[in-house]
Short mmCIF file of C-alpha atoms in Angstrom, two decimals:
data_model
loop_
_atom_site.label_atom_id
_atom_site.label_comp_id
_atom_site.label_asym_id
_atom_site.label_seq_id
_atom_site.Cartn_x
_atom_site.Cartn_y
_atom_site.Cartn_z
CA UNK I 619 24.20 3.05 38.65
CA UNK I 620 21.15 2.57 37.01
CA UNK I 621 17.07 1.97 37.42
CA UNK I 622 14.34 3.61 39.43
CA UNK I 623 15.46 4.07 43.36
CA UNK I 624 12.81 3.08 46.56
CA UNK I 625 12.47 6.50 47.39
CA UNK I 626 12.18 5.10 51.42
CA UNK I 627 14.16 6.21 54.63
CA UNK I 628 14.28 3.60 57.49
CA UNK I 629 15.05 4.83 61.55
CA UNK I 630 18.54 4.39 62.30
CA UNK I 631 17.43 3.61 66.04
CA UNK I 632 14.04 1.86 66.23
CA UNK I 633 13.96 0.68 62.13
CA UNK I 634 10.47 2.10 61.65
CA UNK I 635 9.97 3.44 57.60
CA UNK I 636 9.71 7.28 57.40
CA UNK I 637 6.06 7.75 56.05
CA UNK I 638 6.05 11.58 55.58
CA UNK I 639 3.87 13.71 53.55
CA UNK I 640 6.24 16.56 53.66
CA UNK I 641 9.63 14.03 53.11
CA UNK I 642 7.86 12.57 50.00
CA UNK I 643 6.67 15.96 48.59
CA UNK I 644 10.92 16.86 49.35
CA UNK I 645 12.40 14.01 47.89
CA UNK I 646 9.92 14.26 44.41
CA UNK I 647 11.11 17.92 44.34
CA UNK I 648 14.51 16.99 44.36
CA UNK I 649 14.53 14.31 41.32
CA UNK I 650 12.58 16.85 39.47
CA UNK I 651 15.52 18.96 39.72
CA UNK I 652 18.48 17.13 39.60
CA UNK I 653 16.96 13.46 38.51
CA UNK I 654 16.55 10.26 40.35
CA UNK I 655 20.35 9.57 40.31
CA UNK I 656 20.54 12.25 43.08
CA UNK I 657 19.50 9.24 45.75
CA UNK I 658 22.85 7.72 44.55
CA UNK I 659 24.94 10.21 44.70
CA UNK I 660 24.18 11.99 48.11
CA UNK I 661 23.81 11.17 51.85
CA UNK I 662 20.63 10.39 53.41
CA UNK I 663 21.35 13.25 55.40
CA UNK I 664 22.16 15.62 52.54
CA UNK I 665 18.74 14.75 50.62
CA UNK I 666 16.26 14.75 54.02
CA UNK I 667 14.99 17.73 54.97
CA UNK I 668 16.78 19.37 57.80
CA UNK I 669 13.90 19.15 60.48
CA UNK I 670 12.89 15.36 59.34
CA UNK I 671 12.18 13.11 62.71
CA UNK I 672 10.97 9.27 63.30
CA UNK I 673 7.44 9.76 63.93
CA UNK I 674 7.84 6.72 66.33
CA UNK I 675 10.90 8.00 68.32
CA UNK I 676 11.62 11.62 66.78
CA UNK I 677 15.15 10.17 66.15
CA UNK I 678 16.85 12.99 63.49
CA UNK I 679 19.32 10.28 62.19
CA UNK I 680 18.23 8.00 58.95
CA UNK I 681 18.98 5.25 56.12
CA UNK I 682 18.25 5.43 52.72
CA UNK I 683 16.85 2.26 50.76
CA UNK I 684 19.10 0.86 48.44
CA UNK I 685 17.41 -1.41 46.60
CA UNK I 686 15.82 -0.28 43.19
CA UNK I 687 12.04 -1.30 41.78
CA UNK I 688 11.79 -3.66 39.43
CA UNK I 689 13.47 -2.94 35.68
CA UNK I 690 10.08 -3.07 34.35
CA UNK I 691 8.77 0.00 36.44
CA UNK I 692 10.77 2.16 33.95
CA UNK I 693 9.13 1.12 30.81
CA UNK I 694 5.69 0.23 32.54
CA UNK I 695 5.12 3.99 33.56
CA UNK I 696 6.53 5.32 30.52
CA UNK I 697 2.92 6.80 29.66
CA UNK I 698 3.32 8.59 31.81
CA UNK I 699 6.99 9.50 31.95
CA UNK I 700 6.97 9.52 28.09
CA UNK I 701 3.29 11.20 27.27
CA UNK I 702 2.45 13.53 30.39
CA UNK I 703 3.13 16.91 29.45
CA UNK I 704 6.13 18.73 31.85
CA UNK I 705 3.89 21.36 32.70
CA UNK I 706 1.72 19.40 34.52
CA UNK I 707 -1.30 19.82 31.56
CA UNK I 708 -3.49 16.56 30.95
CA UNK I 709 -1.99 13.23 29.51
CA UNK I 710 -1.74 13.40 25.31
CA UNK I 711 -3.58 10.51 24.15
CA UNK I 712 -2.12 7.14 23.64
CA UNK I 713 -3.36 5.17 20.83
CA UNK I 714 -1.49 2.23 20.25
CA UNK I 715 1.76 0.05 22.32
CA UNK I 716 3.28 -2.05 19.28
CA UNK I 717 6.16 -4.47 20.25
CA UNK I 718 6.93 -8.17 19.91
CA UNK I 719 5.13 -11.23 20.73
CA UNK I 720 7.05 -11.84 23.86
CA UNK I 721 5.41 -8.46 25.53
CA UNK I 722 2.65 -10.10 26.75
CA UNK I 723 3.72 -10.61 29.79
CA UNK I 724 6.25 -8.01 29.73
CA UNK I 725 5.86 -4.14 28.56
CA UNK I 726 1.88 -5.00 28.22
CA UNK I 727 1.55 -6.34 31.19
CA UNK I 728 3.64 -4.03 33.67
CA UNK I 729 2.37 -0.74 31.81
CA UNK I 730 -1.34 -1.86 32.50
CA UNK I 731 -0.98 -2.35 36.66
CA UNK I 732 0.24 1.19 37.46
CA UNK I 733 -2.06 2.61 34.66
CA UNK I 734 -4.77 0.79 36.02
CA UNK I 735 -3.43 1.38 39.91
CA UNK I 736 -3.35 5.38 39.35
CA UNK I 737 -5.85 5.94 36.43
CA UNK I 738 -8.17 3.13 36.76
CA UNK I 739 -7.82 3.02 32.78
CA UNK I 740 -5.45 1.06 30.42
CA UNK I 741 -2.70 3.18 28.73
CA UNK I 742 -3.18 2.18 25.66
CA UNK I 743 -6.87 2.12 23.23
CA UNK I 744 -4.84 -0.99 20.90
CA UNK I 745 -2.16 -3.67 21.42
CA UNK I 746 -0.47 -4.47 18.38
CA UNK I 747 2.01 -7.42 18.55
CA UNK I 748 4.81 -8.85 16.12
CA UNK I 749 7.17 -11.99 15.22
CA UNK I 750 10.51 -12.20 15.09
CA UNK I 751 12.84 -12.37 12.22
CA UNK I 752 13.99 -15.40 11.33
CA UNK I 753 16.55 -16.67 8.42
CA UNK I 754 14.92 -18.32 5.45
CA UNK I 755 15.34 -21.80 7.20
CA UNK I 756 13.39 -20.26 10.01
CA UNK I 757 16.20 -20.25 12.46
CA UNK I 758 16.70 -17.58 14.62
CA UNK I 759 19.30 -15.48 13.64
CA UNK I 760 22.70 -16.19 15.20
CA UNK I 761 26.34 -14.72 14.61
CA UNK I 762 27.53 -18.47 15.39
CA UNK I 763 25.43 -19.31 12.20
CA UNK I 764 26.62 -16.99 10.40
CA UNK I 765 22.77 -16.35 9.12
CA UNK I 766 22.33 -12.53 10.53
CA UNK I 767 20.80 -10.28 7.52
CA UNK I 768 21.65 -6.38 8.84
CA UNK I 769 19.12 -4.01 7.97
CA UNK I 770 21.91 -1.74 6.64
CA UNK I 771 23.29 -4.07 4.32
CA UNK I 772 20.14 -4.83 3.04
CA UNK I 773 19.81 -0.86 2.32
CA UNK I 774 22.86 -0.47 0.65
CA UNK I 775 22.42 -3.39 -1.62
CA UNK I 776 19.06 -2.77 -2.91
CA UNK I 777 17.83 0.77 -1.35
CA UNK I 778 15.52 1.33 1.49
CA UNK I 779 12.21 0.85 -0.56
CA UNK I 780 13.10 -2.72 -1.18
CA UNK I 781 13.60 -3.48 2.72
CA UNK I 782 10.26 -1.53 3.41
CA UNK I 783 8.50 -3.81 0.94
CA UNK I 784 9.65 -6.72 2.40
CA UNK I 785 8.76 -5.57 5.67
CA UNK I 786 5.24 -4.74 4.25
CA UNK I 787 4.73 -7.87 2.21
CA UNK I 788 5.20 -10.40 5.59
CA UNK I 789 2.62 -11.40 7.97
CA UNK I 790 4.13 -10.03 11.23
CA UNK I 791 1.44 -11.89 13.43
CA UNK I 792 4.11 -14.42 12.67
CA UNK I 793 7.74 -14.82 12.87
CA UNK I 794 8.95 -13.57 9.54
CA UNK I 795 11.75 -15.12 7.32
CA UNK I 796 14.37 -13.55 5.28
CA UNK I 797 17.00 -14.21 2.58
CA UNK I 798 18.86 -13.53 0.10
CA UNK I 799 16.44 -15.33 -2.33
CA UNK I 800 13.46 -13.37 -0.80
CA UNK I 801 15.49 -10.62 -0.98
CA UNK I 802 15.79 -11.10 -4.88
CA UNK I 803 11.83 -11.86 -5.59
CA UNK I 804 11.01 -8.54 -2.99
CA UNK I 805 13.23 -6.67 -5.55
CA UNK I 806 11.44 -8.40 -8.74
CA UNK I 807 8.19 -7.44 -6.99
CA UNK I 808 9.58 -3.46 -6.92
CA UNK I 809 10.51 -3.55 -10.62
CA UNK I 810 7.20 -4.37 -11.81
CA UNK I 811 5.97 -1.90 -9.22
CA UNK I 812 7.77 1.23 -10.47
CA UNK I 813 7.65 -0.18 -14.03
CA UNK I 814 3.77 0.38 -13.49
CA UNK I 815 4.69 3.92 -12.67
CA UNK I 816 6.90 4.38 -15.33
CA UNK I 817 4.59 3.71 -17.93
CA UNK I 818 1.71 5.50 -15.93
CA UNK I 819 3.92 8.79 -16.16
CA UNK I 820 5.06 8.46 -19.49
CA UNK I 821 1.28 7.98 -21.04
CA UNK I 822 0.66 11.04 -19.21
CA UNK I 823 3.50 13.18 -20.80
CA UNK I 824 0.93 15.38 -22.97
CA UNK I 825 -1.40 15.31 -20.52
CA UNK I 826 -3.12 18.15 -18.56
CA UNK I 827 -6.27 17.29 -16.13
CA UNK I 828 -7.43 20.85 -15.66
CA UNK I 829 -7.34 21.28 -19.40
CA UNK I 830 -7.85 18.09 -20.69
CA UNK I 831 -9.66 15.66 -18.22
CA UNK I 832 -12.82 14.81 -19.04
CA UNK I 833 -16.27 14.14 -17.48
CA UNK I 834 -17.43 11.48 -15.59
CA UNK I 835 -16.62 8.34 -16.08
CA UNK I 836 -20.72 7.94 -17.04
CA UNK I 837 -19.82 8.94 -20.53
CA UNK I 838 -16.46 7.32 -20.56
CA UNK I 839 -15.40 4.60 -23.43
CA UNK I 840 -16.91 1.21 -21.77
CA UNK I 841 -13.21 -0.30 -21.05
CA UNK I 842 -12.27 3.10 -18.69
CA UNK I 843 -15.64 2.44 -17.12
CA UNK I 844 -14.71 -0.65 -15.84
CA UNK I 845 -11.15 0.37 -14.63
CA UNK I 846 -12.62 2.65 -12.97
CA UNK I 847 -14.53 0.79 -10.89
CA UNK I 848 -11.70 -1.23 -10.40
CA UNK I 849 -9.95 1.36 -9.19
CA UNK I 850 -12.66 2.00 -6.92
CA UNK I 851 -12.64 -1.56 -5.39
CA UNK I 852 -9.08 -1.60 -5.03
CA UNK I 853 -9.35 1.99 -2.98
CA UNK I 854 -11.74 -0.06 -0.81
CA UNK I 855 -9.59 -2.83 0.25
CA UNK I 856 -6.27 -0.70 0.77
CA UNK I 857 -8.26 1.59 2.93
CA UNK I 858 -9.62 -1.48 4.89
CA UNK I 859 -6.41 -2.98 5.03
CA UNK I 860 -4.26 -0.13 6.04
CA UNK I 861 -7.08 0.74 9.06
CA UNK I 862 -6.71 -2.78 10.57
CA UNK I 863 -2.91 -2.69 9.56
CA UNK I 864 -2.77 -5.25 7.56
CA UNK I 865 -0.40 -4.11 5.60
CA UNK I 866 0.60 -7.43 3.38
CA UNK I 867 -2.88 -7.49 2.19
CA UNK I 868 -2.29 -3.64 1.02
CA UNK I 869 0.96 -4.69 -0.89
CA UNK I 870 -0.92 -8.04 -1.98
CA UNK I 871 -3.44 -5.89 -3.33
CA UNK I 872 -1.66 -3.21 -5.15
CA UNK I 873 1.14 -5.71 -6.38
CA UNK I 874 -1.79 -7.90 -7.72
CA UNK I 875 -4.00 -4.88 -9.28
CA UNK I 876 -0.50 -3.79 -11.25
CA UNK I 877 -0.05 -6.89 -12.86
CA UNK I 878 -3.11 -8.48 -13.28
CA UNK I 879 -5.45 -5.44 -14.04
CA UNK I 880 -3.06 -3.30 -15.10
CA UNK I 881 -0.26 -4.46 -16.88
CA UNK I 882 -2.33 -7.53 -17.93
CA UNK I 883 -5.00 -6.48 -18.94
CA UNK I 884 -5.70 -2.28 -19.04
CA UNK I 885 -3.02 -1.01 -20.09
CA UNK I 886 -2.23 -3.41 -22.75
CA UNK I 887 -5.90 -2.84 -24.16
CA UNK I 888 -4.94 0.88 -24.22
CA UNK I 889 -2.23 1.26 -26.43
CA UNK I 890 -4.25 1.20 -29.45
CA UNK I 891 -5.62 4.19 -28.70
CA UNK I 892 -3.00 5.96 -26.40
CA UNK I 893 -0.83 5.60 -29.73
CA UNK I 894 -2.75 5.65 -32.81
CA UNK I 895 -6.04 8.09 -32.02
CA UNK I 896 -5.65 11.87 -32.51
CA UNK I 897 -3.44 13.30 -29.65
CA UNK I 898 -6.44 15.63 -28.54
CA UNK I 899 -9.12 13.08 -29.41
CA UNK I 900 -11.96 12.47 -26.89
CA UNK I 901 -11.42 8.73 -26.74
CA UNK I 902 -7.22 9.39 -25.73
CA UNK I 903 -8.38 12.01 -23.70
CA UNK I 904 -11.07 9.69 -21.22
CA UNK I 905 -7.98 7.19 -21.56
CA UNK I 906 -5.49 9.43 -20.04
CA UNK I 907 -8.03 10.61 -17.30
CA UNK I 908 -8.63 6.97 -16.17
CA UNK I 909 -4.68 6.88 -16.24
CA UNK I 910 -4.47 9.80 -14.12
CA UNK I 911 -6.71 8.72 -11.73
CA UNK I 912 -5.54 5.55 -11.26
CA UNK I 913 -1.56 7.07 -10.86
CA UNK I 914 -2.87 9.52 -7.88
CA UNK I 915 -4.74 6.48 -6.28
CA UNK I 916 -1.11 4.37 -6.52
CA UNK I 917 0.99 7.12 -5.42
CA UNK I 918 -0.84 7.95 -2.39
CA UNK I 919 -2.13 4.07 -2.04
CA UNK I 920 1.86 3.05 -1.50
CA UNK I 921 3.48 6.21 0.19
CA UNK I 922 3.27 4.66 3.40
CA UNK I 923 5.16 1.25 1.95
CA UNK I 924 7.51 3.07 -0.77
CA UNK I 925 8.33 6.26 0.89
CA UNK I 926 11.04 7.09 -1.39
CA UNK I 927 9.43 5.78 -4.73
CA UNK I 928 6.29 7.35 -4.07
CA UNK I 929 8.07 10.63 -3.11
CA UNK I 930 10.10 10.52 -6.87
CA UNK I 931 6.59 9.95 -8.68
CA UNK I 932 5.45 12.95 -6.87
CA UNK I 933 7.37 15.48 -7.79
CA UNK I 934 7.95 14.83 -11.37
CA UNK I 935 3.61 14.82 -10.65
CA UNK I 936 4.43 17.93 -8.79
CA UNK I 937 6.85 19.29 -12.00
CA UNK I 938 4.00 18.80 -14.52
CA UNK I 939 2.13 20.89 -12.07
CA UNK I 940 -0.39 18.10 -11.44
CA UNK I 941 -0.60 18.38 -7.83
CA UNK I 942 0.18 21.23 -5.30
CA UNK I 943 1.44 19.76 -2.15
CA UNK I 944 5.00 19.33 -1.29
CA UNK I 945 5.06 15.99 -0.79
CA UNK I 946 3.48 13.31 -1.03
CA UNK I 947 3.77 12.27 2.67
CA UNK I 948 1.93 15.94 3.41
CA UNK I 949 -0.99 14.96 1.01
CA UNK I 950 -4.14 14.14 1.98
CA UNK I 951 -5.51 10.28 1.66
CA UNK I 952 -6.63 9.79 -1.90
CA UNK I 953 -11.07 10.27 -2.21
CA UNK I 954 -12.68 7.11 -3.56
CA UNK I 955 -12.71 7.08 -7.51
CA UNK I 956 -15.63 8.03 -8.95
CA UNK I 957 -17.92 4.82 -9.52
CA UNK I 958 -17.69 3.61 -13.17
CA UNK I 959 -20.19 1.08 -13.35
CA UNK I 960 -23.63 0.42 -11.39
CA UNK I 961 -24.69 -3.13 -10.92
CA UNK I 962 -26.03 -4.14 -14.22
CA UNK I 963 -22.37 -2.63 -15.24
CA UNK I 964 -20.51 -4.93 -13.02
CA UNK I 965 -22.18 -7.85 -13.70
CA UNK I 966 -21.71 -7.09 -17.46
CA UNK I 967 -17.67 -6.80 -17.24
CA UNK I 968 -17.98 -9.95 -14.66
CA UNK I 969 -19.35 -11.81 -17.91
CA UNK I 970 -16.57 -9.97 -20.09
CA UNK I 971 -13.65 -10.71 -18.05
CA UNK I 972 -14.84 -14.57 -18.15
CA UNK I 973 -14.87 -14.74 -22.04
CA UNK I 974 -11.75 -12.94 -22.46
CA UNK I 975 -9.89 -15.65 -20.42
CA UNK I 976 -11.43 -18.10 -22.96
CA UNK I 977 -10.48 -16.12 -25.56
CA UNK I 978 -6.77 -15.53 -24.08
CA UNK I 979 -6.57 -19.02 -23.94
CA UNK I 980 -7.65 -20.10 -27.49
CA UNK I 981 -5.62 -17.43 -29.07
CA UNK I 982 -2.27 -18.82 -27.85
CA UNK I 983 -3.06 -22.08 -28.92
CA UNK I 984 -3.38 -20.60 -32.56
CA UNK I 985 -0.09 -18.41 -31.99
CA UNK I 986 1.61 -21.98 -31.13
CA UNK I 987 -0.08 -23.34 -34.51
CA UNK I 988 1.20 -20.55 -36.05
CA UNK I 989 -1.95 -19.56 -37.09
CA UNK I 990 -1.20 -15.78 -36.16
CA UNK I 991 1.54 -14.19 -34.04
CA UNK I 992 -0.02 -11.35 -32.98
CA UNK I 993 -3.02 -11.06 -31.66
CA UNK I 994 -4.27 -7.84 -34.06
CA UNK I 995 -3.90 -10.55 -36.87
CA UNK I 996 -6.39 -12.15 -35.27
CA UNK I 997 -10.08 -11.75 -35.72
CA UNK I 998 -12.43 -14.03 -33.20
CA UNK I 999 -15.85 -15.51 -33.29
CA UNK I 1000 -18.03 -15.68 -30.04
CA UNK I 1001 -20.54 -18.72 -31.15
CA UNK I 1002 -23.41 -18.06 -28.19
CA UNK I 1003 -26.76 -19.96 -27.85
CA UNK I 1004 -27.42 -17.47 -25.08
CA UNK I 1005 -30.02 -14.47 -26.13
CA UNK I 1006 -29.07 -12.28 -23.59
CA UNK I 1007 -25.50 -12.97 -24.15
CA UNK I 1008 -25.47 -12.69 -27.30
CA UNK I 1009 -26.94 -9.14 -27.28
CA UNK I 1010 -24.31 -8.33 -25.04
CA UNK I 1011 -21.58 -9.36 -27.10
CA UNK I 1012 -23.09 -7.55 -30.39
CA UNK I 1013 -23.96 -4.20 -28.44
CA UNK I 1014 -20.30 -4.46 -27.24
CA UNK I 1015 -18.03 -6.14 -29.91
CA UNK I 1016 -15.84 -2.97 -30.33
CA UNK I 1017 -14.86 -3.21 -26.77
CA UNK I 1018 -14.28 -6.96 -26.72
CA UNK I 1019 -12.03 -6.14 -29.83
CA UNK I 1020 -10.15 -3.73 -27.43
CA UNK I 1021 -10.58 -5.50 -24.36
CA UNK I 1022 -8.71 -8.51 -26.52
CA UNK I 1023 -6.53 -6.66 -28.30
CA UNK I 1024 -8.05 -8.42 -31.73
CA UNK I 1025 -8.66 -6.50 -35.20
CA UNK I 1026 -11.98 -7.88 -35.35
CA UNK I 1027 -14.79 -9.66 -33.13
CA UNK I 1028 -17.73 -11.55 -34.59
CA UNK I 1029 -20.78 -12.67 -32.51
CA UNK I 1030 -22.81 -15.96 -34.16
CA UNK I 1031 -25.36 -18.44 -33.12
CA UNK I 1032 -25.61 -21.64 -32.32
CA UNK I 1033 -28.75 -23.54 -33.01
CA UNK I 1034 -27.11 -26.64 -30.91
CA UNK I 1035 -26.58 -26.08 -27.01
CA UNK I 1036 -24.44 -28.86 -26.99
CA UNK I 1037 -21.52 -28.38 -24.13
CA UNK I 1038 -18.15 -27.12 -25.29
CA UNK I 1039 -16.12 -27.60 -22.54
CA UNK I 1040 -16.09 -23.99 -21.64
CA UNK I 1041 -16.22 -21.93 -18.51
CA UNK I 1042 -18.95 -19.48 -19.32
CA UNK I 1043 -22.61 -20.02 -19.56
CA UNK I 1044 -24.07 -19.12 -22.90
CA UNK I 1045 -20.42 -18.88 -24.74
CA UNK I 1046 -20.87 -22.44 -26.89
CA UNK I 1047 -17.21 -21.58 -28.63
CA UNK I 1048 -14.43 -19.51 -29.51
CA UNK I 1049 -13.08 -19.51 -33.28
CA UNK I 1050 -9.99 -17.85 -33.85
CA UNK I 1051 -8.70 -17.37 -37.60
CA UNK I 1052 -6.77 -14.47 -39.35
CA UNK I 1053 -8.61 -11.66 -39.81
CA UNK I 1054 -9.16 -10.20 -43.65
CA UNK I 1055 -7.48 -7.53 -45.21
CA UNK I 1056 -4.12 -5.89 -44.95
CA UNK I 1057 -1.45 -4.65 -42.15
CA UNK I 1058 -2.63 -0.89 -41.21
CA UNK I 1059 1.52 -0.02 -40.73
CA UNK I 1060 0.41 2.44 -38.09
CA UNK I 1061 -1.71 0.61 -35.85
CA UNK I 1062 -0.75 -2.89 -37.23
CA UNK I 1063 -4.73 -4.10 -36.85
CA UNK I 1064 -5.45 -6.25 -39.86
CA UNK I 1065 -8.89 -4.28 -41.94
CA UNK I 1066 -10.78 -4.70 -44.84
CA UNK I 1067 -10.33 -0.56 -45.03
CA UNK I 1068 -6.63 -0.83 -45.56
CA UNK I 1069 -5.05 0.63 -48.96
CA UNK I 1070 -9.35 2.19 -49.31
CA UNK I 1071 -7.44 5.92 -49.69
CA UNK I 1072 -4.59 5.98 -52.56
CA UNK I 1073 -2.92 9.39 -50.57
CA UNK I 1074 -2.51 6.28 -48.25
CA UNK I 1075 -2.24 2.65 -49.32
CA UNK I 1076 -0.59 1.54 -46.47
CA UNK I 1077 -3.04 2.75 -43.75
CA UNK I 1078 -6.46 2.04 -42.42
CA UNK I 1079 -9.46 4.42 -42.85
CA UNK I 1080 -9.66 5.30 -39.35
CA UNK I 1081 -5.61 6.06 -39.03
CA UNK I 1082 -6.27 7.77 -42.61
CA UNK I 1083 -8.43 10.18 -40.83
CA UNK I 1084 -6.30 10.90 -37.90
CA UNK I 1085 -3.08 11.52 -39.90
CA UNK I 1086 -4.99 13.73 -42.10
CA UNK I 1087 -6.45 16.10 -39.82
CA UNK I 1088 -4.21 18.92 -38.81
CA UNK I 1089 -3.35 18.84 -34.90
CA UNK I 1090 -1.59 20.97 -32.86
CA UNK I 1091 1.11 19.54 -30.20
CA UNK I 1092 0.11 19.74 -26.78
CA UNK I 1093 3.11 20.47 -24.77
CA UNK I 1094 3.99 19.02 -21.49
CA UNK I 1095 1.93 20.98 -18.88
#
């Protein structure tokens, strides 16, 4: 037996329904007791209070109803069933009902009439509704098929993390496909992911932020300025995203910031002087605090997606004795970064980011000329004809240097405003040749300054002066 029972007694002699106060009050007190399956398993007689009568005939002798209420009734008052505290205390708050597309008339439906009916309220403040998941023909899933994906094998192929991201990285407003070639590019998507943490964590190795972080990001290096404010902006959209659950534009964002700002851009700029300046140096040092802000921001920003991941990062964060909290699913959501740039600043790295795709561009066509390989053999001239641009440039041609990843940037100008062909206003050309001087065999840029100190022929002046000036190791924290 199963489903909700018509708690109702009919008149054995004249038919009329039992409509008692006292009988109802009797019959609720019973199912709180023993549980609705108590109208199925005794007598009318056995359930009816001993002194019940017909209030149309006062006949003693009665039916029960053996008909049940509709299915739905079960899961339509499970607010209340589900929410309402035993003890009779208030309702707990009900924020959201989340189930497929095909609740609309369903669970939706039959949970707001008897809501409404009893409360004169909905039972839930938000709706939230999903697709289906289909295979990657968009077929419904079948055994007949042969096309079912199970969860579980899914799990102990590539780990829970990778079905989560999946899960995350689909539109569930719509029915959702899956296969085993999604599968495979959901797992590429991890490993560039966790490679991002990986080299976040391993930058970090010497790295303390109550002893060695650094101010503001004011007086940062111009390049950590900008990231971050980037990693501002990106805290801005995942907070947005995750509050109207959207949570493929939170992986689209984070996957997107990793590679593209990140790993293609950032972090590659960085190594010169994660690697070659002074362990303790001020410049390493406002490199590694940008780092660690930006690993905190990830780590919290992807908990919810990467549970286990996340929770990994943490405590080797938690080993170093970066953080204090257990986990990271018991830490707070991460504050917004600390701005980096103001307007003027962000219209400044707007213009930066534009040349530098010009420049990307017209450095691999050398490397295919086999003008240079690398890009430190490269030195490049910005020809501008604009003023204002041009003062940039020269105010900032040590950054666009790192920014690039180039030994050397040169700005020059133009008397002709002729058009180039190229994308940014003011920027006339790009000339890419190989810069002068020798091989610095620690930092591999290509300077005039190279073989300048005999105790070092082989080195630049600046990696001259760092291996020359007695440091002490910082150990791991």
């Amino acid at each position: 037996y199963w489903g909700t029972p018509i708690a109702m007694f009919y008149c054995d002699k004249c038919k009329e329904p039992l409509k008692d106060k006292a009988v109802f009050k009797h019959v609720e007190e019973l199912f709180r007791k023993h549980g609705s399956s108590v109208w199925f398993e005794k007598d009318a007689k056995n359930i009816l209070p001993t002194d019940a009568k017909c209030g149309k005939c006062q006949n003693t002798s009665f039916r029960k109803e053996e008909d049940i209420l509709d299915v739905w009734f079960d899961s339509g008052v499970s607010w209340a069933a589900v929410l309402r505290d035993r003890m009779g205390h208030a309702e707990r708050k009900n924020v959201m009902y989340l189930e497929g597309s095909d609740q609309h008339r369903g669970w939706f439906q039959v949970s707001l009439i008897p809501s409404a009916a009893l409360r004169h309220q909905p039972p839930y403040q938000q709706v939230l509704t999903h697709g289906f998941v289909m295979d990657g023909e968009g077929r419904k899933m079948s055994k007949s098929l042969g096309n079912v994906i199970a969860p579980q094998d899914v799990m102990a192929r590539y780990g829970a993390d990778i079905l989560r991201l999946w899960v995350a990285s689909c539109d569930y407003r719509e029915d959702v496909r899956i296969s085993e070639e999604i599968l495979s590019q959901t797992a590429e998507t991890y490993r560039k992911i966790r490679n991002t943490f990986r080299y976040l964590l391993s930058n970090l190795s010497d790295f303390n932020p109550g002893r060695d972080g650094t101010p503001t990001p004011e007086s940062f290096p111009e390049l950590d300025r900008w990231a971050s404010e980037r990693a501002r902006q990106v805290w801005e959209q995942v907070t947005a995203a995750y509050e109207a659950y959207q949570f493929h534009e939170v992986l689209r964002t984070t996957y997107q910031y990793c590679v593209l700002d990140l790993s293609g851009f950032y972090l590659d700029a960085l190594k010169d002087r994660l690697y070659t300046e002074a362990s303790a140096s001020l410049k390493r040092r406002c490199a590694q605090t940008t780092l660690y802000a930006i690993l905190h921001l990830l780590v919290k920003a992807l908990a919810p997606i990467l549970a286990v991941t996340t929770e990994e990062v943490w405590q080797t964060m938690r080993k170093a004795q970066w953080v204090s909290e257990p986990s990271v699913h018991l830490a707070s959501w991460p504050q917004a970064p600390d701005a980096g740039l103001d307007e003027a600043g962000r219209q400044r790295w707007a213009a930066f980011r534009a040349i530098r795709d010009v420049v990307m561009k017209a450095l691999e066509e050398e490397r295919i000329k086999r003008i240079i390989g690398s890009p430190l053999e490269a030195q490049v001239t910005l020809v501008v004809d604009d003023p204002g641009l041009r003062q940039l440039c020269e105010t900032h041609r040590e950054t666009l240097a790192e920014a690039f990843v180039v030994s050397r940037v040169n700005v020059q100008t133009n008397g002709t405003t002729a058009a180039s062909g190229r994308a940014v206003p003011g920027l006339v050309d790009v000339k890419v040749e190989r810069a002068p001087g020798g091989k610095c065999e620690r930092c591999w840029k290509h300077l005039t300054s190279v073989g300048a100190q005999p105790e070092h022929p082989q080195l630049c002046e600046r990696c001259v002066s760092v291996v020359s000036t007695p440091t002490k190791d910082t150990p791991w924290p």
